[in-house]
Short mmCIF file of C-alpha atoms in Angstrom, two decimals:
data_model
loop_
_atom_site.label_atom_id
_atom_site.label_comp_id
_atom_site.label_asym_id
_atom_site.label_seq_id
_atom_site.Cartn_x
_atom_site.Cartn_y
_atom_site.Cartn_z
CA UNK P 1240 91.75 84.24 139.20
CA UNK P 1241 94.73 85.35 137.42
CA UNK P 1242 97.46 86.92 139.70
CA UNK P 1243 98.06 90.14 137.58
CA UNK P 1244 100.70 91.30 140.41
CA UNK P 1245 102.85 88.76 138.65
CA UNK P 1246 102.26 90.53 135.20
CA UNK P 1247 103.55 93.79 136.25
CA UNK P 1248 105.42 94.38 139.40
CA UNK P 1249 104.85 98.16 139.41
CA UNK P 1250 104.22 98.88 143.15
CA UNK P 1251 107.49 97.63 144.33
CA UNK P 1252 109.52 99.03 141.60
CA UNK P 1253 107.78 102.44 142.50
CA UNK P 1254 108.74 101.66 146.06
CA UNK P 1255 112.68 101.37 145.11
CA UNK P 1256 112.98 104.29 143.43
CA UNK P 1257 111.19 106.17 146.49
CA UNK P 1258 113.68 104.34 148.58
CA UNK P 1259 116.52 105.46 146.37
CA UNK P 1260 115.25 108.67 146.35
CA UNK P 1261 114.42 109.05 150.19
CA UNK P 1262 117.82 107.31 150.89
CA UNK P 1263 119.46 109.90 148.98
CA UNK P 1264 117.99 112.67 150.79
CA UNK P 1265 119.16 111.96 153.96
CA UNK P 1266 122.51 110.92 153.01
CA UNK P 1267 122.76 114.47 152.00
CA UNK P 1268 120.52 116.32 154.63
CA UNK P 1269 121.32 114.37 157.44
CA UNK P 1270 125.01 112.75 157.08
CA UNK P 1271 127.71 114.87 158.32
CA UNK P 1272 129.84 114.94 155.20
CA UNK P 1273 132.39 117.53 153.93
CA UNK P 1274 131.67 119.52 150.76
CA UNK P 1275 133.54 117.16 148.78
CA UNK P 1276 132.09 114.08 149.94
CA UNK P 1277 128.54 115.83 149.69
CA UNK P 1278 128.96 116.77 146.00
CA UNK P 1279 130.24 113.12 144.73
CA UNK P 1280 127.45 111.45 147.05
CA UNK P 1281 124.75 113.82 145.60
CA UNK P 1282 126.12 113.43 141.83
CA UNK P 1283 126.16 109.35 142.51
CA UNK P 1284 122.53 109.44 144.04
CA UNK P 1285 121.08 111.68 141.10
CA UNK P 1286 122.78 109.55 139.02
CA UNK P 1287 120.90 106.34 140.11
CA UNK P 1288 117.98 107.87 140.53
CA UNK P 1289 117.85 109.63 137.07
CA UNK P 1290 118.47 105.93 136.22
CA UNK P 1291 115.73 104.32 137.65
CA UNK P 1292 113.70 107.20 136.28
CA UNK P 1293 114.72 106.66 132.43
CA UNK P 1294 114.42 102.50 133.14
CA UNK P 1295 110.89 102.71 134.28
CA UNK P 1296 110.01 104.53 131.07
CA UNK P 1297 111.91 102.55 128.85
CA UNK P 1298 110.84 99.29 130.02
CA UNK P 1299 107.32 98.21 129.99
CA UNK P 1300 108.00 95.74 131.92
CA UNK P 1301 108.42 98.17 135.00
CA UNK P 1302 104.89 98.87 135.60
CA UNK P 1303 105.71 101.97 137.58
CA UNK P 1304 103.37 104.46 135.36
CA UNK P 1305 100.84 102.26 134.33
CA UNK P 1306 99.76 98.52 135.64
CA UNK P 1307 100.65 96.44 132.46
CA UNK P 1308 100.13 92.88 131.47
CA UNK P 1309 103.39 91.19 130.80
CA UNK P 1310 102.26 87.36 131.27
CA UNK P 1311 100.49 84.82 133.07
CA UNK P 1312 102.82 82.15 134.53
CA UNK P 1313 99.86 80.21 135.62
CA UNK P 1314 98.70 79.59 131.88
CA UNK P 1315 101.50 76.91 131.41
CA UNK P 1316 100.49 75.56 128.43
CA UNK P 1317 99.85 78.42 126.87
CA UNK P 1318 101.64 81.35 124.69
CA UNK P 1319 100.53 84.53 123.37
CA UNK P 1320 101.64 85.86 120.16
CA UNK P 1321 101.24 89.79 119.85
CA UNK P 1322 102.00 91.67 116.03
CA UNK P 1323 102.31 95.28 116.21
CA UNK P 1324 102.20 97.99 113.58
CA UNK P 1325 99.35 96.66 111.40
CA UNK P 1326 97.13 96.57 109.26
CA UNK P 1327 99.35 95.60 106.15
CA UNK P 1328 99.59 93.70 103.25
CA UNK P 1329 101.86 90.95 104.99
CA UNK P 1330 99.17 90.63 107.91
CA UNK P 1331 97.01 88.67 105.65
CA UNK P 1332 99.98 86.12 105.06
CA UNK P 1333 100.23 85.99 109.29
CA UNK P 1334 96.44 85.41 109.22
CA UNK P 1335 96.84 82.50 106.83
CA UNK P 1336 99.60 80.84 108.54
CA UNK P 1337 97.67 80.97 111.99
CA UNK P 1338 94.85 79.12 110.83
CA UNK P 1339 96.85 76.83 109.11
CA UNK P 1340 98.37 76.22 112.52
CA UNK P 1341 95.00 76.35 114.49
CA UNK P 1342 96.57 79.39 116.73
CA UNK P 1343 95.09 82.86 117.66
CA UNK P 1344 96.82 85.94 118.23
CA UNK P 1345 96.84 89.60 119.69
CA UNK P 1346 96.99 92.49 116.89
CA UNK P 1347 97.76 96.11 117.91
CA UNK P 1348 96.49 98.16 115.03
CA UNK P 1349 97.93 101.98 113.80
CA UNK P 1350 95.05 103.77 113.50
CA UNK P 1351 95.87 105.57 110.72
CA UNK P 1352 96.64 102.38 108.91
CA UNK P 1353 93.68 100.77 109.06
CA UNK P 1354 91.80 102.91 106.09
CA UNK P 1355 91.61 100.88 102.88
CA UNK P 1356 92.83 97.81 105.06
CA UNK P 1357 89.26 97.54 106.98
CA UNK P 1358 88.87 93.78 104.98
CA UNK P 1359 92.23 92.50 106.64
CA UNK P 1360 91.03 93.92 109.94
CA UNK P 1361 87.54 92.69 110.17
CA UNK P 1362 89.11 89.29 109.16
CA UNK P 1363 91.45 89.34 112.01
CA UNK P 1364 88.13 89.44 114.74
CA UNK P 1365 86.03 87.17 112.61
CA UNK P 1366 88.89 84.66 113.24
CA UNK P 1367 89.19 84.92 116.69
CA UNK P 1368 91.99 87.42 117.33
CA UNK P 1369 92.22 90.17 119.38
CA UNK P 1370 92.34 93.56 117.77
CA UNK P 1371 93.99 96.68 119.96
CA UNK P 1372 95.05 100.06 119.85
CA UNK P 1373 98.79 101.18 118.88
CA UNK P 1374 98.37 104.47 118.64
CA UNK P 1375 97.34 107.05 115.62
CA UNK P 1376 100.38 107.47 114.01
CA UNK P 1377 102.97 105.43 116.40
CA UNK P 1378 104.89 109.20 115.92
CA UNK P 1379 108.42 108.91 117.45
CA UNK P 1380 107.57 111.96 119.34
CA UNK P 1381 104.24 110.19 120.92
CA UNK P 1382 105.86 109.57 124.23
CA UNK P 1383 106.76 113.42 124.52
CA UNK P 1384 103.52 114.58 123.50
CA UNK P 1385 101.10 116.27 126.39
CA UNK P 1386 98.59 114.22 127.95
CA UNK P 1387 95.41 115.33 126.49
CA UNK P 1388 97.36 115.11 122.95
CA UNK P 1389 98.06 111.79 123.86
CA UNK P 1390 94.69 111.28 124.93
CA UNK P 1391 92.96 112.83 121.72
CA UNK P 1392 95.84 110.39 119.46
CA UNK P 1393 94.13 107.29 121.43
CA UNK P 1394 90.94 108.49 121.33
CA UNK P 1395 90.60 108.91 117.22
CA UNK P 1396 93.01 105.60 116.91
CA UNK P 1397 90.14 104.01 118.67
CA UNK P 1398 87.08 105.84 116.79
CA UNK P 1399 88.68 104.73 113.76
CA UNK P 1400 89.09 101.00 114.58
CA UNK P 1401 85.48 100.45 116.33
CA UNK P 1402 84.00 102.18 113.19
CA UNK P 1403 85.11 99.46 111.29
CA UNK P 1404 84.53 96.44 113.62
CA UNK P 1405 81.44 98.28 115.42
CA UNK P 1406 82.58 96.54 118.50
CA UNK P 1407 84.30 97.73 122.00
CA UNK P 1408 88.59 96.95 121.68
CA UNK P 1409 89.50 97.63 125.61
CA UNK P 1410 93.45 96.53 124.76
CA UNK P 1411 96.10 99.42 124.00
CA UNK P 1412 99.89 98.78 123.85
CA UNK P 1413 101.87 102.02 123.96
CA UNK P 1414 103.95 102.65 121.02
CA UNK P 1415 107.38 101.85 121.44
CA UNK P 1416 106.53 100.17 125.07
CA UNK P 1417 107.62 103.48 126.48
CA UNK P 1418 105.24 104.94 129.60
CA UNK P 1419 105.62 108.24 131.49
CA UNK P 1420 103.79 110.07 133.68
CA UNK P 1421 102.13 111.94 130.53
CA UNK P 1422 101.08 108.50 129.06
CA UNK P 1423 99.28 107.34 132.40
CA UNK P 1424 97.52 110.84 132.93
CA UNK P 1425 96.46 110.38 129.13
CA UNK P 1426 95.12 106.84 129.68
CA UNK P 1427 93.30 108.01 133.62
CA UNK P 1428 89.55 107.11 132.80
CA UNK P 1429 89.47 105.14 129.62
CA UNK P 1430 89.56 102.11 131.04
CA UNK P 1431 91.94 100.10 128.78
CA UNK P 1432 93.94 97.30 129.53
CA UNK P 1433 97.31 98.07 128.93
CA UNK P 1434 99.84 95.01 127.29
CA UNK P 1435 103.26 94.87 127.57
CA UNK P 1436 105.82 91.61 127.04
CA UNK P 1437 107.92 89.46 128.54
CA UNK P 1438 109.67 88.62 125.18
CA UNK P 1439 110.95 90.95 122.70
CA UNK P 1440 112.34 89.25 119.75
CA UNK P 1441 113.79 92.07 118.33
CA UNK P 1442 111.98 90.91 114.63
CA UNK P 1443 112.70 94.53 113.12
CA UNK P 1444 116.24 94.64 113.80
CA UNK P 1445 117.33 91.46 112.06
CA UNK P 1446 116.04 90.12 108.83
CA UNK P 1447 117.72 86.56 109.78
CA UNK P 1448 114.86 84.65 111.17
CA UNK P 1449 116.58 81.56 112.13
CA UNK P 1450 118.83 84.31 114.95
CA UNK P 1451 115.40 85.66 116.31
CA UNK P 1452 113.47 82.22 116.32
CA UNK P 1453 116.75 81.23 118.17
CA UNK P 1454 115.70 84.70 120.60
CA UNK P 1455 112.96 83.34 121.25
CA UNK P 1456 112.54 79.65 121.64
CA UNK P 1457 115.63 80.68 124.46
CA UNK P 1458 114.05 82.23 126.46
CA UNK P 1459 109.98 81.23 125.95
CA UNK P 1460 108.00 79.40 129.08
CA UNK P 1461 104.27 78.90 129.39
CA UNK P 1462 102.78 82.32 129.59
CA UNK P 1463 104.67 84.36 128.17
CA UNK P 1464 103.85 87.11 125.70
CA UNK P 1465 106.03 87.38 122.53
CA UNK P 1466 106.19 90.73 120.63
CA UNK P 1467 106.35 90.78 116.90
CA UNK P 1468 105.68 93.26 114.33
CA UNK P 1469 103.61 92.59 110.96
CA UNK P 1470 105.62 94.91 109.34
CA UNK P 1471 109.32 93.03 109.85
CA UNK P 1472 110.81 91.46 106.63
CA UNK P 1473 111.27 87.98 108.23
CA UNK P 1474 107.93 88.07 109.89
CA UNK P 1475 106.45 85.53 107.25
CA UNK P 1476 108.88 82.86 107.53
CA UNK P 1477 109.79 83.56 111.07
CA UNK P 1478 106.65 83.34 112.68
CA UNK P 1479 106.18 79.76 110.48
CA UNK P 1480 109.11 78.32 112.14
CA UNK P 1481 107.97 79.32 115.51
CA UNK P 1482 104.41 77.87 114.98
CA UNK P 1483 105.81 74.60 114.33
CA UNK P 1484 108.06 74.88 117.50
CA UNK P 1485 104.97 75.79 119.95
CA UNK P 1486 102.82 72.91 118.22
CA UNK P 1487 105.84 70.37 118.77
CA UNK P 1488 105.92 71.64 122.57
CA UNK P 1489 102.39 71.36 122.88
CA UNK P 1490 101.81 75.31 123.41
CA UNK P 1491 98.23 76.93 122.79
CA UNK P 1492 98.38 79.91 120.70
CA UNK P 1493 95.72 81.99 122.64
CA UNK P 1494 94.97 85.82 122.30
CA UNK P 1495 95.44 87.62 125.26
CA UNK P 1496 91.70 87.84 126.46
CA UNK P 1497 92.28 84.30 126.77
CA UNK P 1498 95.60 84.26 128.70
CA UNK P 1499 94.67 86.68 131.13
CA UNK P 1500 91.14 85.35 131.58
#
């Protein structure tokens, strides 16, 4: 059985900030310190804390809010290819090019995208790729949003998609891999399997795909779980170059059903 403590590492990052915070309090409760002193240790210790805080949001990786699936060292030979922001013209192109290359992938779907595109999705699961949630609208202001907002976004996001593939999709990545304590009292009793990353390759903020392959290939081991986007304007030539580089290194291209299973 996969170790999924390795995936996220949530309980002791919430345990550090509780230190920090804990440690904090007593340096200022329980220290005898002048009214200087107190004031620069409190602004340092709110400081770090606030920190932590704003880290365990931003990264996905942190697993504080929400358990999250980052990657499975113990699939060695194997690599998981995740495109968010679909369905769109250019996903058809990424479908062609992974079976050319005999390799499956992970697609996290806007909801509101997928009318008019419900050909390009169905295709994706006939194929043998996973098909998750991403949100309604991916709305910048999603991560601010109350929880039963949040909750009522997911919740048509996946009425939408499962009305088209008339199938169960238990896999939701956050928009902009941000969690909060909204997010994870939104997601409380919908039992989805949250997926996160280990590498970001940063596709949408440079068109050069020979710099991001570069990204990539630097820092990739067995396991791992690459974010891309369909929508990024290198994707189609990019994600060709890295095919060919997993294939020479002997990777699997698996979904991530199949990495975590």
């Amino acid at each position: 059985m996969p170790n999924f403590r390795l995936f996220s590492s949530g309980r002791s990052n919430r345990l550090l900030i509780l230190t920090v915070f804990v440690a904090g309090m007593l340096l200022l409760f329980a220290a005898d310190l002048g009214p200087q002193a107190r004031l620069i240790s409190g602004v340092v210790w709110a400081s770090l804390l606030l920190f932590l805080l704003v880290w365990a949001s931003a990264s996905i990786a942190s697993g504080v809010y929400v358990e999250v699936v980052t990657c499975n060292r113990e699939k060695r030979d194997m690599v998981a290819l995740t495109f968010d922001d679909g369905p769109c013209e250019t996903s058809v192109e990424i479908i062609d090019l992974l079976e050319k290359y005999n390799a499956k992938a992970s697609f996290f779907l806007i909801g509101s995208r997928i009318t008019g595109k419900e050909a390009i999705v169905r295709r994706m699961i006939r194929e043998g790729h996973l098909v998750g949630h991403h949100s309604w609208s991916h709305s910048s202001s999603f991560p601010l949003m109350s929880p039963q907002n949040i909750r009522e976004d997911i919740l048509t996001a996946r009425s939408v998609l499962e009305n088209v593939s008339g199938i169960k999709h238990p896999w939701f990545r956050p928009p902009f891999g941000v969690t909060n304590p909204m997010i994870a009292a939104a997601l409380k009793g919908l039992n989805l399997k949250i997926a996160g990353w280990s590498i970001r390759s940063f596709d949408t903020k440079n068109e050069n795909a020979e710099l991001v392959l570069k990204r990539i290939v630097k820092k990739l081991k067995g396991g791992d779980i690459v974010l891309l986007h369909d929508t990024s304007a290198n994707i189609v030539p990019l994600l060709e170059s890295l095919l060919q580089y997993l294939k020479k290194k002997g990777y699997r291209c698996v979904n991530l059903d199949t990495l975590v299973s």
